[in-house]
């Protein structure tokens, strides 16, 4: 006699637990949607409108390499990276032919299309890494090959 009553109570508790679980899931889902909608509304507002103005006032990069004319900036979808190893070979060749160059002057020694893909920050990174490895020496901003190179 007690067994059917206990089974019935267990069934009632299981249904109540399942209903509470579903309500919790529904409440959680609604809270998540409300949070996403609030954040999407915040994302539509411009974060820093002054940033675009500052970016427009910057000088174009690599203007010295193009003979003083402003370099045309291509959209990111058209830009490609220089193949691996091109930066080091460009820096090494430029510094071996004429030591005491600044990073922007090293870019002027680019001869083929792959070397022209190299960006100024890449040259600076190569010089910094090479300086730590003992390949290059910096003297007042002018770079040269070290004796080890």
Tab-separated table of N, CA and C in Angstrom:
chain	number	residue	atom	x	y	z
A	1	UNK	N	0.795	-1.177	0.000
A	1	UNK	CA	0.000	0.000	0.000
A	1	UNK	C	0.859	1.271	0.000
A	2	UNK	N	1.936	1.233	0.700
A	2	UNK	CA	2.787	2.399	0.745
A	2	UNK	C	3.554	2.587	-0.560
A	3	UNK	N	3.822	1.544	-1.237
A	3	UNK	CA	4.595	1.626	-2.471
A	3	UNK	C	3.873	2.417	-3.555
A	4	UNK	N	2.574	2.184	-3.836
A	4	UNK	CA	1.911	2.991	-4.853
A	4	UNK	C	1.826	4.469	-4.460
A	5	UNK	N	1.682	4.770	-3.193
A	5	UNK	CA	1.610	6.164	-2.751
A	5	UNK	C	2.972	6.840	-2.950
A	6	UNK	N	4.020	6.108	-2.596
A	6	UNK	CA	5.367	6.661	-2.782
A	6	UNK	C	5.682	6.870	-4.258
A	7	UNK	N	5.257	5.937	-5.090
A	7	UNK	CA	5.467	6.076	-6.542
A	7	UNK	C	4.712	7.294	-7.071
A	8	UNK	N	3.513	7.504	-6.556
A	8	UNK	CA	2.721	8.646	-7.003
A	8	UNK	C	3.382	9.958	-6.554
A	9	UNK	N	3.865	10.001	-5.323
A	9	UNK	CA	4.550	11.190	-4.824
A	9	UNK	C	5.826	11.443	-5.626
A	10	UNK	N	6.573	10.391	-5.927
A	10	UNK	CA	7.796	10.533	-6.716
A	10	UNK	C	7.477	11.072	-8.103
A	11	UNK	N	6.380	10.609	-8.702
A	11	UNK	CA	5.970	11.096	-10.016
A	11	UNK	C	5.594	12.565	-9.979
A	12	UNK	N	4.872	12.975	-8.938
A	12	UNK	CA	4.476	14.377	-8.792
A	12	UNK	C	5.728	15.246	-8.631
A	13	UNK	N	6.665	14.793	-7.797
A	13	UNK	CA	7.905	15.547	-7.596
A	13	UNK	C	8.720	15.644	-8.889
A	14	UNK	N	8.790	14.553	-9.645
A	14	UNK	CA	9.544	14.564	-10.899
A	14	UNK	C	8.930	15.543	-11.893
A	15	UNK	N	7.587	15.559	-11.979
A	15	UNK	CA	6.932	16.500	-12.896
A	15	UNK	C	7.143	17.945	-12.441
A	16	UNK	N	7.095	18.197	-11.138
A	16	UNK	CA	7.302	19.542	-10.604
A	16	UNK	C	8.746	19.995	-10.876
A	17	UNK	N	9.685	19.065	-10.697
A	17	UNK	CA	11.091	19.388	-10.949
A	17	UNK	C	11.322	19.693	-12.432
A	18	UNK	N	10.725	18.893	-13.315
A	18	UNK	CA	10.876	19.119	-14.751
A	18	UNK	C	10.265	20.459	-15.159
A	19	UNK	N	9.104	20.788	-14.572
A	19	UNK	CA	8.456	22.061	-14.896
A	19	UNK	C	9.311	23.229	-14.410
A	20	UNK	N	9.883	23.107	-13.205
A	20	UNK	CA	10.741	24.178	-12.679
A	20	UNK	C	11.993	24.325	-13.542
A	21	UNK	N	12.540	23.202	-13.991
A	21	UNK	CA	13.730	23.238	-14.845
A	21	UNK	C	13.424	23.960	-16.154
A	22	UNK	N	12.295	23.649	-16.754
A	22	UNK	CA	11.899	24.303	-18.003
A	22	UNK	C	11.676	25.802	-17.794
A	23	UNK	N	11.064	26.172	-16.656
A	23	UNK	CA	10.877	27.597	-16.376
A	23	UNK	C	12.236	28.285	-16.213
A	24	UNK	N	13.178	27.629	-15.567
A	24	UNK	CA	14.518	28.188	-15.383
A	24	UNK	C	15.231	28.362	-16.722
A	25	UNK	N	15.103	27.355	-17.579
A	25	UNK	CA	15.709	27.471	-18.910
A	25	UNK	C	15.099	28.634	-19.675
A	26	UNK	N	13.785	28.758	-19.602
A	26	UNK	CA	13.095	29.831	-20.314
A	26	UNK	C	13.514	31.196	-19.767
A	27	UNK	N	13.583	31.313	-18.432
A	27	UNK	CA	14.012	32.579	-17.826
A	27	UNK	C	15.454	32.898	-18.211
A	28	UNK	N	16.325	31.910	-18.183
A	28	UNK	CA	17.726	32.119	-18.563
A	28	UNK	C	17.860	32.542	-20.009
A	29	UNK	N	17.102	31.904	-20.882
A	29	UNK	CA	17.128	32.244	-22.295
A	29	UNK	C	16.670	33.680	-22.503
A	30	UNK	N	15.617	34.083	-21.783
A	30	UNK	CA	15.104	35.452	-21.907
A	30	UNK	C	16.127	36.458	-21.387
A	31	UNK	N	16.798	36.156	-20.274
A	31	UNK	CA	17.822	37.050	-19.752
A	31	UNK	C	18.971	37.202	-20.753
A	32	UNK	N	19.369	36.102	-21.373
A	32	UNK	CA	20.445	36.141	-22.357
A	32	UNK	C	20.046	36.984	-23.571
A	33	UNK	N	18.840	36.808	-24.055
A	33	UNK	CA	18.372	37.603	-25.189
A	33	UNK	C	18.316	39.085	-24.828
A	34	UNK	N	17.836	39.403	-23.629
A	34	UNK	CA	17.786	40.804	-23.204
A	34	UNK	C	19.188	41.409	-23.156
A	35	UNK	N	20.151	40.639	-22.641
A	35	UNK	CA	21.533	41.121	-22.569
A	35	UNK	C	22.122	41.344	-23.966
A	36	UNK	N	21.885	40.400	-24.870
A	36	UNK	CA	22.393	40.543	-26.240
A	36	UNK	C	21.778	41.745	-26.950
A	37	UNK	N	20.503	41.940	-26.756
A	37	UNK	CA	19.834	43.084	-27.383
A	37	UNK	C	20.380	44.385	-26.821
A	38	UNK	N	20.620	44.436	-25.516
A	38	UNK	CA	21.167	45.653	-24.902
A	38	UNK	C	22.569	45.930	-25.435
A	39	UNK	N	23.385	44.887	-25.555
A	39	UNK	CA	24.743	45.087	-26.070
A	39	UNK	C	24.738	45.459	-27.542
A	40	UNK	N	23.825	44.899	-28.317
A	40	UNK	CA	23.741	45.251	-29.736
A	40	UNK	C	23.334	46.707	-29.890
A	41	UNK	N	22.470	47.179	-29.026
A	41	UNK	CA	22.083	48.591	-29.063
A	41	UNK	C	23.252	49.490	-28.733
A	42	UNK	N	24.114	49.061	-27.793
A	42	UNK	CA	25.302	49.830	-27.451
A	42	UNK	C	26.324	49.787	-28.574
A	43	UNK	N	26.392	48.689	-29.294
A	43	UNK	CA	27.372	48.549	-30.372
A	43	UNK	C	27.035	49.454	-31.551
A	44	UNK	N	25.779	49.799	-31.715
A	44	UNK	CA	25.400	50.667	-32.836
A	44	UNK	C	25.879	52.092	-32.625
A	45	UNK	N	26.126	52.461	-31.364
A	45	UNK	CA	26.617	53.807	-31.078
A	45	UNK	C	28.105	53.858	-31.413
A	46	UNK	N	28.569	54.944	-32.019
A	46	UNK	CA	30.007	55.025	-32.314
A	46	UNK	C	30.798	55.104	-31.023
A	47	UNK	N	31.792	54.233	-30.911
A	47	UNK	CA	32.579	54.166	-29.684
A	47	UNK	C	33.455	55.392	-29.524
A	48	UNK	N	34.219	55.720	-30.566
A	48	UNK	CA	35.117	56.872	-30.519
A	48	UNK	C	35.040	57.607	-31.844
A	49	UNK	N	34.176	58.557	-31.974
A	49	UNK	CA	34.067	59.249	-33.265
A	49	UNK	C	35.321	60.039	-33.608
A	50	UNK	N	36.097	60.454	-32.619
A	50	UNK	CA	37.290	61.245	-32.897
A	50	UNK	C	38.379	60.396	-33.536
A	51	UNK	N	38.335	59.072	-33.384
A	51	UNK	CA	39.369	58.199	-33.921
A	51	UNK	C	39.446	58.278	-35.441
A	52	UNK	N	38.318	58.342	-36.110
A	52	UNK	CA	38.334	58.433	-37.565
A	52	UNK	C	38.992	59.723	-38.020
A	53	UNK	N	38.744	60.783	-37.285
A	53	UNK	CA	39.327	62.065	-37.643
A	53	UNK	C	40.846	61.999	-37.519
A	54	UNK	N	41.323	61.374	-36.424
A	54	UNK	CA	42.762	61.253	-36.245
A	54	UNK	C	43.378	60.376	-37.325
A	55	UNK	N	42.699	59.306	-37.693
A	55	UNK	CA	43.238	58.412	-38.720
A	55	UNK	C	43.329	59.127	-40.063
A	56	UNK	N	42.384	60.014	-40.339
A	56	UNK	CA	42.411	60.738	-41.610
A	56	UNK	C	43.534	61.773	-41.631
A	57	UNK	N	43.978	62.224	-40.459
A	57	UNK	CA	45.018	63.237	-40.406
A	57	UNK	C	46.416	62.642	-40.461
A	58	UNK	N	46.541	61.319	-40.317
A	58	UNK	CA	47.859	60.696	-40.341
A	58	UNK	C	48.489	60.794	-41.710
A	59	UNK	N	49.804	60.798	-41.718
A	59	UNK	CA	50.532	60.817	-42.986
A	59	UNK	C	50.463	59.431	-43.616
A	60	UNK	N	50.395	59.342	-44.934
A	60	UNK	CA	50.392	58.023	-45.565
A	60	UNK	C	51.726	57.325	-45.332
A	61	UNK	N	51.672	56.000	-45.171
A	61	UNK	CA	52.883	55.246	-44.913
A	61	UNK	C	53.687	55.054	-46.187
A	62	UNK	N	54.984	54.924	-45.990
A	62	UNK	CA	55.940	54.637	-47.063
A	62	UNK	C	55.936	55.699	-48.150
A	63	UNK	N	55.697	56.942	-47.776
A	63	UNK	CA	55.703	57.989	-48.801
A	63	UNK	C	57.101	58.201	-49.357
A	64	UNK	N	58.130	57.923	-48.559
A	64	UNK	CA	59.505	58.084	-49.045
A	64	UNK	C	59.811	57.052	-50.125
A	65	UNK	N	59.232	55.860	-50.007
A	65	UNK	CA	59.496	54.808	-50.983
A	65	UNK	C	58.843	55.105	-52.324
A	66	UNK	N	57.791	55.927	-52.322
A	66	UNK	CA	57.101	56.209	-53.578
A	66	UNK	C	57.549	57.532	-54.178
A	67	UNK	N	58.728	58.009	-53.779
A	67	UNK	CA	59.248	59.234	-54.375
A	67	UNK	C	58.560	60.475	-53.873
A	68	UNK	N	58.064	60.456	-52.631
A	68	UNK	CA	57.442	61.643	-52.062
A	68	UNK	C	55.955	61.732	-52.340
A	69	UNK	N	55.431	60.893	-53.199
A	69	UNK	CA	54.002	60.921	-53.474
A	69	UNK	C	53.288	60.089	-52.435
A	70	UNK	N	52.062	60.457	-52.116
A	70	UNK	CA	51.292	59.718	-51.123
A	70	UNK	C	50.980	58.319	-51.653
A	71	UNK	N	51.210	57.327	-50.821
A	71	UNK	CA	50.944	55.944	-51.214
A	71	UNK	C	49.437	55.697	-51.203
A	72	UNK	N	48.946	54.953	-52.179
A	72	UNK	CA	47.532	54.613	-52.218
A	72	UNK	C	47.299	53.445	-51.279
A	73	UNK	N	46.283	53.551	-50.449
A	73	UNK	CA	45.970	52.505	-49.500
A	73	UNK	C	44.931	51.587	-50.125
A	74	UNK	N	45.270	50.314	-50.188
A	74	UNK	CA	44.344	49.341	-50.751
A	74	UNK	C	43.440	48.800	-49.659
A	75	UNK	N	42.250	48.368	-50.008
A	75	UNK	CA	41.389	47.753	-49.000
A	75	UNK	C	42.041	46.478	-48.462
A	76	UNK	N	41.671	46.104	-47.256
A	76	UNK	CA	42.278	44.940	-46.602
A	76	UNK	C	42.063	43.662	-47.412
A	77	UNK	N	40.967	43.577	-48.157
A	77	UNK	CA	40.702	42.367	-48.928
A	77	UNK	C	41.695	42.191	-50.072
A	78	UNK	N	42.320	43.281	-50.521
A	78	UNK	CA	43.273	43.188	-51.629
A	78	UNK	C	44.716	43.034	-51.149
A	79	UNK	N	44.975	43.360	-49.863
A	79	UNK	CA	46.338	43.292	-49.351
A	79	UNK	C	46.766	41.853	-49.157
A	80	UNK	N	48.032	41.602	-49.406
A	80	UNK	CA	48.584	40.277	-49.192
A	80	UNK	C	49.849	40.422	-48.383
A	81	UNK	N	50.197	39.350	-47.700
A	81	UNK	CA	51.406	39.362	-46.895
A	81	UNK	C	52.592	38.945	-47.735
A	82	UNK	N	53.736	39.461	-47.362
A	82	UNK	CA	54.972	39.060	-48.027
A	82	UNK	C	55.282	37.625	-47.615
A	83	UNK	N	55.841	36.823	-48.523
A	83	UNK	CA	56.171	35.439	-48.169
A	83	UNK	C	57.190	35.375	-47.033
A	84	UNK	N	57.181	34.254	-46.350
A	84	UNK	CA	58.067	34.062	-45.204
A	84	UNK	C	59.531	34.166	-45.638
A	85	UNK	N	60.314	34.895	-44.872
A	85	UNK	CA	61.741	35.031	-45.131
A	85	UNK	C	62.127	36.213	-45.990
A	86	UNK	N	61.163	36.874	-46.610
A	86	UNK	CA	61.464	37.988	-47.499
A	86	UNK	C	61.981	39.186	-46.706
A	87	UNK	N	61.420	39.417	-45.526
A	87	UNK	CA	61.827	40.576	-44.735
A	87	UNK	C	63.291	40.453	-44.336
A	88	UNK	N	63.679	39.280	-43.829
A	88	UNK	CA	65.066	39.092	-43.399
A	88	UNK	C	66.029	39.227	-44.565
A	89	UNK	N	65.671	38.648	-45.710
A	89	UNK	CA	66.574	38.741	-46.857
A	89	UNK	C	66.692	40.189	-47.353
A	90	UNK	N	65.586	40.937	-47.342
A	90	UNK	CA	65.627	42.341	-47.747
A	90	UNK	C	66.516	43.147	-46.801
A	91	UNK	N	66.316	42.971	-45.504
A	91	UNK	CA	67.105	43.715	-44.519
A	91	UNK	C	68.577	43.359	-44.647
A	92	UNK	N	68.878	42.065	-44.759
A	92	UNK	CA	70.274	41.630	-44.853
A	92	UNK	C	70.936	42.186	-46.122
A	93	UNK	N	70.228	42.103	-47.242
A	93	UNK	CA	70.796	42.590	-48.502
A	93	UNK	C	71.005	44.103	-48.465
A	94	UNK	N	70.033	44.838	-47.930
A	94	UNK	CA	70.136	46.296	-47.880
A	94	UNK	C	71.284	46.730	-46.969
A	95	UNK	N	71.403	46.088	-45.813
A	95	UNK	CA	72.453	46.485	-44.874
A	95	UNK	C	73.837	46.036	-45.330
A	96	UNK	N	73.910	44.950	-46.091
A	96	UNK	CA	75.223	44.525	-46.580
A	96	UNK	C	75.702	45.430	-47.715
A	97	UNK	N	74.773	45.973	-48.502
A	97	UNK	CA	75.179	46.859	-49.593
A	97	UNK	C	75.489	48.275	-49.101
A	98	UNK	N	74.752	48.749	-48.105
A	98	UNK	CA	75.031	50.085	-47.577
A	98	UNK	C	74.659	50.110	-46.093
A	99	UNK	N	75.640	49.963	-45.211
A	99	UNK	CA	75.359	49.979	-43.777
A	99	UNK	C	74.943	51.363	-43.295
A	100	UNK	N	74.328	51.407	-42.113
A	100	UNK	CA	73.928	52.676	-41.525
A	100	UNK	C	72.608	53.192	-42.057
A	101	UNK	N	71.650	52.280	-42.319
A	101	UNK	CA	70.352	52.687	-42.861
A	101	UNK	C	69.299	52.732	-41.761
A	102	UNK	N	68.324	53.589	-41.961
A	102	UNK	CA	67.151	53.626	-41.094
A	102	UNK	C	66.116	52.669	-41.685
A	103	UNK	N	65.136	52.218	-40.881
A	103	UNK	CA	64.154	51.245	-41.381
A	103	UNK	C	63.439	51.687	-42.661
A	104	UNK	N	63.065	52.958	-42.757
A	104	UNK	CA	62.379	53.431	-43.965
A	104	UNK	C	63.300	53.382	-45.178
A	105	UNK	N	64.599	53.622	-44.961
A	105	UNK	CA	65.557	53.565	-46.068
A	105	UNK	C	65.778	52.130	-46.538
A	106	UNK	N	65.641	51.185	-45.624
A	106	UNK	CA	65.779	49.773	-46.001
A	106	UNK	C	64.675	49.401	-46.992
A	107	UNK	N	63.475	49.929	-46.786
A	107	UNK	CA	62.363	49.640	-47.704
A	107	UNK	C	62.648	50.158	-49.113
A	108	UNK	N	63.445	51.197	-49.235
A	108	UNK	CA	63.773	51.742	-50.558
A	108	UNK	C	64.641	50.786	-51.358
A	109	UNK	N	65.237	49.796	-50.723
A	109	UNK	CA	66.080	48.823	-51.414
A	109	UNK	C	65.282	47.636	-51.964
A	110	UNK	N	63.975	47.651	-51.814
A	110	UNK	CA	63.131	46.565	-52.320
A	110	UNK	C	63.195	46.548	-53.849
A	111	UNK	N	63.462	45.371	-54.413
A	111	UNK	CA	63.621	45.285	-55.859
A	111	UNK	C	62.491	44.555	-56.561
A	112	UNK	N	61.974	43.491	-55.976
A	112	UNK	CA	60.917	42.736	-56.669
A	112	UNK	C	59.569	42.934	-55.975
A	113	UNK	N	58.536	42.330	-56.550
A	113	UNK	CA	57.183	42.518	-56.039
A	113	UNK	C	57.025	41.996	-54.617
A	114	UNK	N	57.675	40.880	-54.308
A	114	UNK	CA	57.562	40.326	-52.964
A	114	UNK	C	58.187	41.262	-51.933
A	115	UNK	N	59.322	41.844	-52.258
A	115	UNK	CA	59.959	42.765	-51.320
A	115	UNK	C	59.164	44.058	-51.183
A	116	UNK	N	58.441	44.431	-52.208
A	116	UNK	CA	57.614	45.638	-52.112
A	116	UNK	C	56.377	45.411	-51.252
A	117	UNK	N	56.060	44.159	-50.969
A	117	UNK	CA	54.935	43.847	-50.087
A	117	UNK	C	55.296	44.070	-48.618
A	118	UNK	N	56.570	44.155	-48.316
A	118	UNK	CA	57.032	44.290	-46.937
A	118	UNK	C	56.617	45.649	-46.383
A	119	UNK	N	56.116	45.648	-45.159
A	119	UNK	CA	55.676	46.869	-44.495
A	119	UNK	C	56.733	47.325	-43.493
A	120	UNK	N	56.721	48.607	-43.183
A	120	UNK	CA	57.691	49.196	-42.269
A	120	UNK	C	57.700	48.524	-40.890
A	121	UNK	N	56.543	48.219	-40.291
A	121	UNK	CA	56.585	47.530	-38.989
A	121	UNK	C	57.283	46.169	-39.066
A	122	UNK	N	57.184	45.490	-40.190
A	122	UNK	CA	57.860	44.200	-40.345
A	122	UNK	C	59.371	44.387	-40.341
A	123	UNK	N	59.846	45.453	-40.992
A	123	UNK	CA	61.284	45.735	-41.004
A	123	UNK	C	61.743	46.062	-39.590
A	124	UNK	N	60.971	46.878	-38.887
A	124	UNK	CA	61.342	47.221	-37.509
A	124	UNK	C	61.392	45.983	-36.619
A	125	UNK	N	60.407	45.094	-36.775
A	125	UNK	CA	60.400	43.857	-35.981
A	125	UNK	C	61.608	42.998	-36.303
A	126	UNK	N	61.946	42.886	-37.570
A	126	UNK	CA	63.115	42.091	-37.959
A	126	UNK	C	64.391	42.684	-37.369
A	127	UNK	N	64.514	44.004	-37.403
A	127	UNK	CA	65.699	44.646	-36.834
A	127	UNK	C	65.768	44.444	-35.324
A	128	UNK	N	64.627	44.546	-34.663
A	128	UNK	CA	64.603	44.351	-33.214
A	128	UNK	C	64.979	42.916	-32.856
A	129	UNK	N	64.374	41.945	-33.565
A	129	UNK	CA	64.694	40.533	-33.302
A	129	UNK	C	66.142	40.223	-33.647
A	130	UNK	N	66.602	40.760	-34.771
A	130	UNK	CA	67.987	40.531	-35.182
A	130	UNK	C	68.983	41.173	-34.239
A	131	UNK	N	68.608	42.292	-33.648
A	131	UNK	CA	69.480	42.936	-32.666
A	131	UNK	C	69.621	42.043	-31.439
A	132	UNK	N	68.527	41.454	-30.989
A	132	UNK	CA	68.579	40.544	-29.846
A	132	UNK	C	69.385	39.292	-30.164
A	133	UNK	N	69.331	38.851	-31.419
A	133	UNK	CA	70.061	37.654	-31.831
A	133	UNK	C	71.506	37.963	-32.207
A	134	UNK	N	71.878	39.231	-32.250
A	134	UNK	CA	73.244	39.607	-32.582
A	134	UNK	C	73.516	39.728	-34.066
A	135	UNK	N	72.475	39.835	-34.882
A	135	UNK	CA	72.665	39.964	-36.330
A	135	UNK	C	72.881	41.408	-36.755
A	136	UNK	N	72.197	42.351	-36.091
A	136	UNK	CA	72.232	43.750	-36.480
A	136	UNK	C	72.646	44.608	-35.291
A	137	UNK	N	73.213	45.768	-35.601
A	137	UNK	CA	73.640	46.717	-34.581
A	137	UNK	C	72.980	48.058	-34.864
A	138	UNK	N	72.440	48.691	-33.817
A	138	UNK	CA	71.780	49.985	-33.941
A	138	UNK	C	72.681	51.054	-33.351
A	139	UNK	N	73.009	52.059	-34.151
A	139	UNK	CA	73.805	53.186	-33.684
A	139	UNK	C	73.038	54.464	-33.987
A	140	UNK	N	72.424	55.022	-32.982
A	140	UNK	CA	71.632	56.267	-33.116
A	140	UNK	C	70.570	56.154	-34.216
A	141	UNK	N	69.864	55.047	-34.258
A	141	UNK	CA	68.792	54.869	-35.225
A	141	UNK	C	69.231	54.362	-36.575
A	142	UNK	N	70.539	54.270	-36.813
A	142	UNK	CA	71.068	53.743	-38.081
A	142	UNK	C	71.482	52.292	-37.842
A	143	UNK	N	71.017	51.395	-38.686
A	143	UNK	CA	71.263	49.976	-38.507
A	143	UNK	C	72.347	49.478	-39.436
A	144	UNK	N	73.131	48.532	-38.938
A	144	UNK	CA	74.194	47.906	-39.726
A	144	UNK	C	74.254	46.438	-39.348
A	145	UNK	N	74.925	45.658	-40.186
A	145	UNK	CA	75.154	44.258	-39.869
A	145	UNK	C	76.222	44.176	-38.791
A	146	UNK	N	76.045	43.234	-37.876
A	146	UNK	CA	77.083	43.045	-36.872
A	146	UNK	C	78.176	42.157	-37.465
A	147	UNK	N	79.260	42.017	-36.746
A	147	UNK	CA	80.354	41.182	-37.224
A	147	UNK	C	79.946	39.722	-37.327
A	148	UNK	N	78.980	39.277	-36.492
A	148	UNK	CA	78.528	37.886	-36.525
A	148	UNK	C	77.740	37.575	-37.785
A	149	UNK	N	77.092	38.601	-38.356
A	149	UNK	CA	76.266	38.371	-39.541
A	149	UNK	C	77.131	38.240	-40.756
